[in-house]
């Protein structure tokens, strides 16, 4: 990497009563990078983040954040980072402004610097009209924005976000990511964990975490290229009934349903004609088809034998369409 390394781990391991939650983790994350750790519940994402934020000690191995060791530099690390956990500690009986001031006190932000920082945070989070509203009366998306504003009040070098958009509606998720990109342009290093596969596309680099181990680690474009097989999109008025027929065709690697569209990974492009013929014999009409680039979701589907327990029944939101995608394996 050309840029300085902000986060580094070496053999990082954490066990709980014989269960290995984080298993020999080795990472390097550069300054100004948007790094995503993607995985199901229990994959080790939150444990990794708690170690990196010096909340929890590792069982073995080492990690450094902004040049400080998690083993003996925890207080210095906390001065350099912002951390937004899954259940961020907002005080619901305090107003938006009172919560921000509380965190400014907690981080010992100088009094003379507060007005400018608070004005800026309220501005880009669009919370200005709600200064006097109790946090408990905010919507889920607004609470997330307030939590982010509180985590940023001391202008951290590194921002840790643990599943920040979990349970947030698609519009609020989109607004939240606009704020994140603004921070990225300012050179903040951002470490985000998520279970949403579509959000993985937004990162400069992602890793797939499974049972405490990193199974994939690269930029999204490189991971997409790793599929190495054609991806076809077909649309039909009877797409759901077409799934089992397509899955039974030799050479089809995976099928996923997006509304009335099917995304099909196949071993060779010539299989398209076979798929259309087989569907036609069953009375299913294909309205059209085209070759598309695979998404991160498609990559994970292609690896279904390794991740079957996770992928079965997982739902992912597609913000541009405000609909749910069901993985069919």
GROMACS .gro file of C-alpha atoms in nm, residues 9-284:
model
  276
    9UNK     CA    1  -0.340  -0.695   1.307
   10UNK     CA    2  -0.099  -0.986   1.343
   11UNK     CA    3  -0.227  -1.330   1.440
   12UNK     CA    4  -0.515  -1.167   1.628
   13UNK     CA    5  -0.714  -1.433   1.813
   14UNK     CA    6  -0.995  -1.425   2.067
   15UNK     CA    7  -1.151  -1.724   2.242
   16UNK     CA    8  -1.445  -1.751   2.480
   17UNK     CA    9  -1.465  -2.070   2.689
   18UNK     CA   10  -1.295  -2.271   2.416
   19UNK     CA   11  -1.491  -2.111   2.131
   20UNK     CA   12  -1.268  -1.923   1.886
   21UNK     CA   13  -1.449  -1.603   1.785
   22UNK     CA   14  -1.157  -1.445   1.600
   23UNK     CA   15  -0.906  -1.686   1.448
   24UNK     CA   16  -0.553  -1.573   1.352
   25UNK     CA   17  -0.663  -1.246   1.191
   26UNK     CA   18  -0.406  -1.065   0.976
   27UNK     CA   19  -0.509  -0.730   0.829
   28UNK     CA   20  -0.360  -0.406   0.703
   29UNK     CA   21  -0.589  -0.108   0.645
   30UNK     CA   22  -0.452   0.212   0.494
   31UNK     CA   23  -0.524   0.568   0.598
   32UNK     CA   24  -0.835   0.704   0.426
   33UNK     CA   25  -0.963   0.358   0.331
   34UNK     CA   26  -1.326   0.249   0.357
   35UNK     CA   27  -1.290  -0.108   0.476
   36UNK     CA   28  -1.586  -0.342   0.508
   37UNK     CA   29  -1.602  -0.660   0.714
   38UNK     CA   30  -1.894  -0.863   0.581
   39UNK     CA   31  -2.038  -1.170   0.748
   40UNK     CA   32  -2.331  -1.328   0.932
   41UNK     CA   33  -2.409  -1.296   1.300
   42UNK     CA   34  -2.146  -1.484   1.497
   43UNK     CA   35  -1.877  -1.443   1.232
   44UNK     CA   36  -1.652  -1.244   1.467
   45UNK     CA   37  -1.707  -0.894   1.330
   46UNK     CA   38  -1.812  -0.727   1.655
   47UNK     CA   39  -1.543  -0.907   1.856
   48UNK     CA   40  -1.279  -0.788   1.610
   49UNK     CA   41  -1.406  -0.432   1.637
   50UNK     CA   42  -1.411  -0.440   2.018
   51UNK     CA   43  -1.050  -0.553   2.022
   52UNK     CA   44  -0.944  -0.281   1.777
   53UNK     CA   45  -1.121  -0.015   1.983
   54UNK     CA   46  -0.937  -0.136   2.297
   55UNK     CA   47  -1.259  -0.239   2.469
   56UNK     CA   48  -1.158  -0.605   2.478
   57UNK     CA   49  -0.818  -0.774   2.501
   58UNK     CA   50  -0.719  -1.047   2.254
   59UNK     CA   51  -0.638  -1.398   2.370
   60UNK     CA   52  -0.326  -1.388   2.155
   61UNK     CA   53  -0.176  -1.190   1.872
   62UNK     CA   54  -0.146  -0.815   1.843
   63UNK     CA   55  -0.311  -0.516   1.677
   64UNK     CA   56  -0.221  -0.151   1.625
   65UNK     CA   57  -0.451   0.144   1.556
   66UNK     CA   58  -0.302   0.482   1.460
   67UNK     CA   59   0.035   0.348   1.570
   68UNK     CA   60  -0.073   0.239   1.918
   69UNK     CA   61  -0.091  -0.118   2.044
   70UNK     CA   62  -0.424  -0.249   2.170
   71UNK     CA   63  -0.230  -0.428   2.444
   72UNK     CA   64  -0.081  -0.123   2.614
   73UNK     CA   65  -0.202   0.186   2.428
   74UNK     CA   66  -0.577   0.162   2.479
   75UNK     CA   67  -0.630   0.512   2.618
   76UNK     CA   68  -0.431   0.669   2.335
   77UNK     CA   69  -0.629   0.468   2.081
   78UNK     CA   70  -0.959   0.591   2.228
   79UNK     CA   71  -0.846   0.950   2.172
   80UNK     CA   72  -0.791   0.877   1.803
   81UNK     CA   73  -1.107   0.689   1.718
   82UNK     CA   74  -1.483   0.721   1.699
   83UNK     CA   75  -1.685   0.407   1.771
   84UNK     CA   76  -2.051   0.351   1.696
   85UNK     CA   77  -2.166   0.016   1.832
   86UNK     CA   78  -2.479  -0.172   1.728
   87UNK     CA   79  -2.658  -0.025   2.033
   88UNK     CA   80  -2.503   0.319   2.048
   89UNK     CA   81  -2.544   0.484   2.388
   90UNK     CA   82  -2.781   0.767   2.309
   91UNK     CA   83  -2.973   0.909   2.603
   92UNK     CA   84  -3.336   0.907   2.499
   93UNK     CA   85  -3.442   1.154   2.768
   94UNK     CA   86  -3.192   1.411   2.636
   95UNK     CA   87  -3.245   1.623   2.327
   96UNK     CA   88  -3.035   1.599   2.012
   97UNK     CA   89  -2.822   1.894   2.121
   98UNK     CA   90  -2.788   1.769   2.479
   99UNK     CA   91  -2.663   1.431   2.355
  100UNK     CA   92  -2.400   1.596   2.137
  101UNK     CA   93  -2.286   1.823   2.421
  102UNK     CA   94  -2.268   1.523   2.655
  103UNK     CA   95  -2.031   1.344   2.416
  104UNK     CA   96  -1.832   1.664   2.368
  105UNK     CA   97  -1.783   1.669   2.747
  106UNK     CA   98  -1.696   1.298   2.746
  107UNK     CA   99  -1.427   1.348   2.482
  108UNK     CA  100  -1.309   1.673   2.646
  109UNK     CA  101  -1.360   1.878   2.331
  110UNK     CA  102  -1.236   2.235   2.399
  111UNK     CA  103  -1.526   2.476   2.462
  112UNK     CA  104  -1.411   2.725   2.199
  113UNK     CA  105  -1.411   2.456   1.927
  114UNK     CA  106  -1.758   2.318   2.001
  115UNK     CA  107  -1.988   2.566   1.823
  116UNK     CA  108  -1.820   2.520   1.484
  117UNK     CA  109  -1.800   2.141   1.518
  118UNK     CA  110  -2.160   2.107   1.634
  119UNK     CA  111  -2.290   2.333   1.357
  120UNK     CA  112  -2.104   2.127   1.098
  121UNK     CA  113  -2.224   1.792   1.237
  122UNK     CA  114  -2.585   1.905   1.254
  123UNK     CA  115  -2.556   2.042   0.902
  124UNK     CA  116  -2.432   1.737   0.719
  125UNK     CA  117  -2.655   1.502   0.918
  126UNK     CA  118  -2.962   1.721   0.850
  127UNK     CA  119  -3.043   1.726   1.222
  128UNK     CA  120  -3.060   2.105   1.253
  129UNK     CA  121  -3.443   2.117   1.258
  130UNK     CA  122  -3.446   1.864   1.545
  131UNK     CA  123  -3.205   2.026   1.794
  132UNK     CA  124  -3.465   2.032   2.070
  133UNK     CA  125  -3.629   1.697   2.002
  134UNK     CA  126  -3.575   1.418   2.253
  135UNK     CA  127  -3.358   1.139   2.114
  136UNK     CA  128  -3.623   0.888   2.215
  137UNK     CA  129  -3.867   1.053   1.973
  138UNK     CA  130  -3.638   1.028   1.670
  139UNK     CA  131  -3.687   0.775   1.390
  140UNK     CA  132  -3.443   0.487   1.356
  141UNK     CA  133  -3.254   0.659   1.076
  142UNK     CA  134  -3.230   0.987   1.266
  143UNK     CA  135  -3.102   0.806   1.575
  144UNK     CA  136  -2.825   0.656   1.363
  145UNK     CA  137  -2.731   1.000   1.232
  146UNK     CA  138  -2.728   1.139   1.586
  147UNK     CA  139  -2.514   0.847   1.700
  148UNK     CA  140  -2.271   0.920   1.419
  149UNK     CA  141  -2.260   1.290   1.507
  150UNK     CA  142  -2.178   1.203   1.869
  151UNK     CA  143  -1.902   0.965   1.756
  152UNK     CA  144  -1.751   1.240   1.539
  153UNK     CA  145  -1.763   1.531   1.784
  154UNK     CA  146  -1.392   1.496   1.871
  155UNK     CA  147  -1.284   1.467   1.501
  156UNK     CA  148  -1.139   1.112   1.511
  157UNK     CA  149  -0.874   0.980   1.272
  158UNK     CA  150  -1.043   0.638   1.254
  159UNK     CA  151  -1.416   0.564   1.263
  160UNK     CA  152  -1.548   0.221   1.362
  161UNK     CA  153  -1.910   0.147   1.268
  162UNK     CA  154  -2.062  -0.183   1.381
  163UNK     CA  155  -2.355  -0.267   1.151
  164UNK     CA  156  -2.464   0.099   1.145
  165UNK     CA  157  -2.759   0.054   0.908
  166UNK     CA  158  -2.906  -0.260   1.063
  167UNK     CA  159  -3.284  -0.217   1.078
  168UNK     CA  160  -3.274   0.123   0.909
  169UNK     CA  161  -3.506   0.194   0.616
  170UNK     CA  162  -3.352   0.216   0.264
  171UNK     CA  163  -3.387   0.595   0.235
  172UNK     CA  164  -3.212   0.654   0.568
  173UNK     CA  165  -2.942   0.407   0.470
  174UNK     CA  166  -2.877   0.606   0.155
  175UNK     CA  167  -2.854   0.932   0.351
  176UNK     CA  168  -2.625   0.770   0.606
  177UNK     CA  169  -2.385   0.660   0.333
  178UNK     CA  170  -2.372   1.012   0.189
  179UNK     CA  171  -2.233   1.126   0.523
  180UNK     CA  172  -1.979   0.843   0.526
  181UNK     CA  173  -1.852   0.937   0.181
  182UNK     CA  174  -1.809   1.298   0.290
  183UNK     CA  175  -1.592   1.177   0.577
  184UNK     CA  176  -1.394   0.955   0.344
  185UNK     CA  177  -1.310   1.252   0.123
  186UNK     CA  178  -1.167   1.421   0.430
  187UNK     CA  179  -0.921   1.136   0.482
  188UNK     CA  180  -1.093   0.959   0.773
  189UNK     CA  181  -1.020   0.586   0.786
  190UNK     CA  182  -1.352   0.400   0.816
  191UNK     CA  183  -1.395   0.041   0.934
  192UNK     CA  184  -1.752  -0.086   0.887
  193UNK     CA  185  -1.905  -0.422   0.966
  194UNK     CA  186  -2.225  -0.533   0.796
  195UNK     CA  187  -2.440  -0.834   0.715
  196UNK     CA  188  -2.587  -0.658   0.408
  197UNK     CA  189  -2.421  -0.797   0.097
  198UNK     CA  190  -2.530  -0.507  -0.125
  199UNK     CA  191  -2.347  -0.264   0.104
  200UNK     CA  192  -2.023  -0.449   0.037
  201UNK     CA  193  -2.021  -0.285  -0.307
  202UNK     CA  194  -1.967   0.055  -0.144
  203UNK     CA  195  -1.629  -0.025   0.016
  204UNK     CA  196  -1.284   0.042  -0.124
  205UNK     CA  197  -1.194  -0.300   0.015
  206UNK     CA  198  -1.393  -0.578   0.174
  207UNK     CA  199  -1.335  -0.903   0.351
  208UNK     CA  200  -1.573  -1.190   0.409
  209UNK     CA  201  -1.565  -1.310   0.768
  210UNK     CA  202  -1.686  -1.658   0.854
  211UNK     CA  203  -1.638  -1.839   1.186
  212UNK     CA  204  -1.366  -1.599   1.292
  213UNK     CA  205  -1.161  -1.628   0.975
  214UNK     CA  206  -1.120  -1.402   0.674
  215UNK     CA  207  -1.210  -1.607   0.367
  216UNK     CA  208  -1.187  -1.329   0.106
  217UNK     CA  209  -1.005  -0.994   0.121
  218UNK     CA  210  -0.977  -0.764  -0.181
  219UNK     CA  211  -1.140  -0.469  -0.353
  220UNK     CA  212  -1.494  -0.532  -0.487
  221UNK     CA  213  -1.385  -0.521  -0.853
  222UNK     CA  214  -1.122  -0.791  -0.801
  223UNK     CA  215  -1.369  -1.009  -0.611
  224UNK     CA  216  -1.620  -0.975  -0.894
  225UNK     CA  217  -1.357  -1.083  -1.145
  226UNK     CA  218  -1.286  -1.390  -0.933
  227UNK     CA  219  -1.617  -1.549  -1.038
  228UNK     CA  220  -1.471  -1.625  -1.380
  229UNK     CA  221  -1.802  -1.740  -1.529
  230UNK     CA  222  -2.080  -1.559  -1.719
  231UNK     CA  223  -2.369  -1.399  -1.533
  232UNK     CA  224  -2.701  -1.368  -1.718
  233UNK     CA  225  -3.005  -1.159  -1.629
  234UNK     CA  226  -3.340  -1.286  -1.757
  235UNK     CA  227  -3.682  -1.134  -1.699
  236UNK     CA  228  -4.015  -1.311  -1.705
  237UNK     CA  229  -4.368  -1.267  -1.570
  238UNK     CA  230  -4.332  -1.614  -1.414
  239UNK     CA  231  -3.977  -1.584  -1.281
  240UNK     CA  232  -4.043  -1.756  -0.948
  241UNK     CA  233  -4.169  -2.077  -1.114
  242UNK     CA  234  -3.869  -2.074  -1.347
  243UNK     CA  235  -3.619  -2.115  -1.065
  244UNK     CA  236  -3.640  -2.493  -1.010
  245UNK     CA  237  -3.630  -2.561  -1.384
  246UNK     CA  238  -3.317  -2.349  -1.428
  247UNK     CA  239  -3.144  -2.499  -1.123
  248UNK     CA  240  -3.186  -2.848  -1.270
  249UNK     CA  241  -2.996  -2.759  -1.588
  250UNK     CA  242  -2.639  -2.889  -1.597
  251UNK     CA  243  -2.391  -2.602  -1.595
  252UNK     CA  244  -2.603  -2.358  -1.393
  253UNK     CA  245  -2.405  -2.254  -1.086
  254UNK     CA  246  -2.660  -2.038  -0.904
  255UNK     CA  247  -2.994  -1.859  -0.946
  256UNK     CA  248  -3.116  -1.553  -0.756
  257UNK     CA  249  -3.449  -1.374  -0.785
  258UNK     CA  250  -3.483  -0.993  -0.809
  259UNK     CA  251  -3.852  -0.910  -0.847
  260UNK     CA  252  -3.939  -1.045  -1.196
  261UNK     CA  253  -3.572  -1.084  -1.291
  262UNK     CA  254  -3.346  -1.385  -1.257
  263UNK     CA  255  -2.969  -1.361  -1.218
  264UNK     CA  256  -2.809  -1.684  -1.334
  265UNK     CA  257  -2.443  -1.786  -1.307
  266UNK     CA  258  -2.354  -2.034  -1.580
  267UNK     CA  259  -2.034  -2.212  -1.681
  268UNK     CA  260  -2.055  -2.097  -2.045
  269UNK     CA  261  -2.259  -1.843  -2.240
  270UNK     CA  262  -2.400  -2.104  -2.480
  271UNK     CA  263  -2.621  -2.236  -2.197
  272UNK     CA  264  -2.856  -1.938  -2.241
  273UNK     CA  265  -3.030  -2.107  -2.536
  274UNK     CA  266  -3.072  -2.431  -2.338
  275UNK     CA  267  -3.229  -2.239  -2.048
  276UNK     CA  268  -3.476  -2.060  -2.276
  277UNK     CA  269  -3.573  -2.384  -2.452
  278UNK     CA  270  -3.628  -2.569  -2.123
  279UNK     CA  271  -3.841  -2.287  -1.986
  280UNK     CA  272  -4.042  -2.264  -2.308
  281UNK     CA  273  -4.125  -2.635  -2.286
  282UNK     CA  274  -4.274  -2.567  -1.942
  283UNK     CA  275  -4.481  -2.277  -2.074
  284UNK     CA  276  -4.262  -2.005  -1.921
   0.00000   0.00000   0.00000
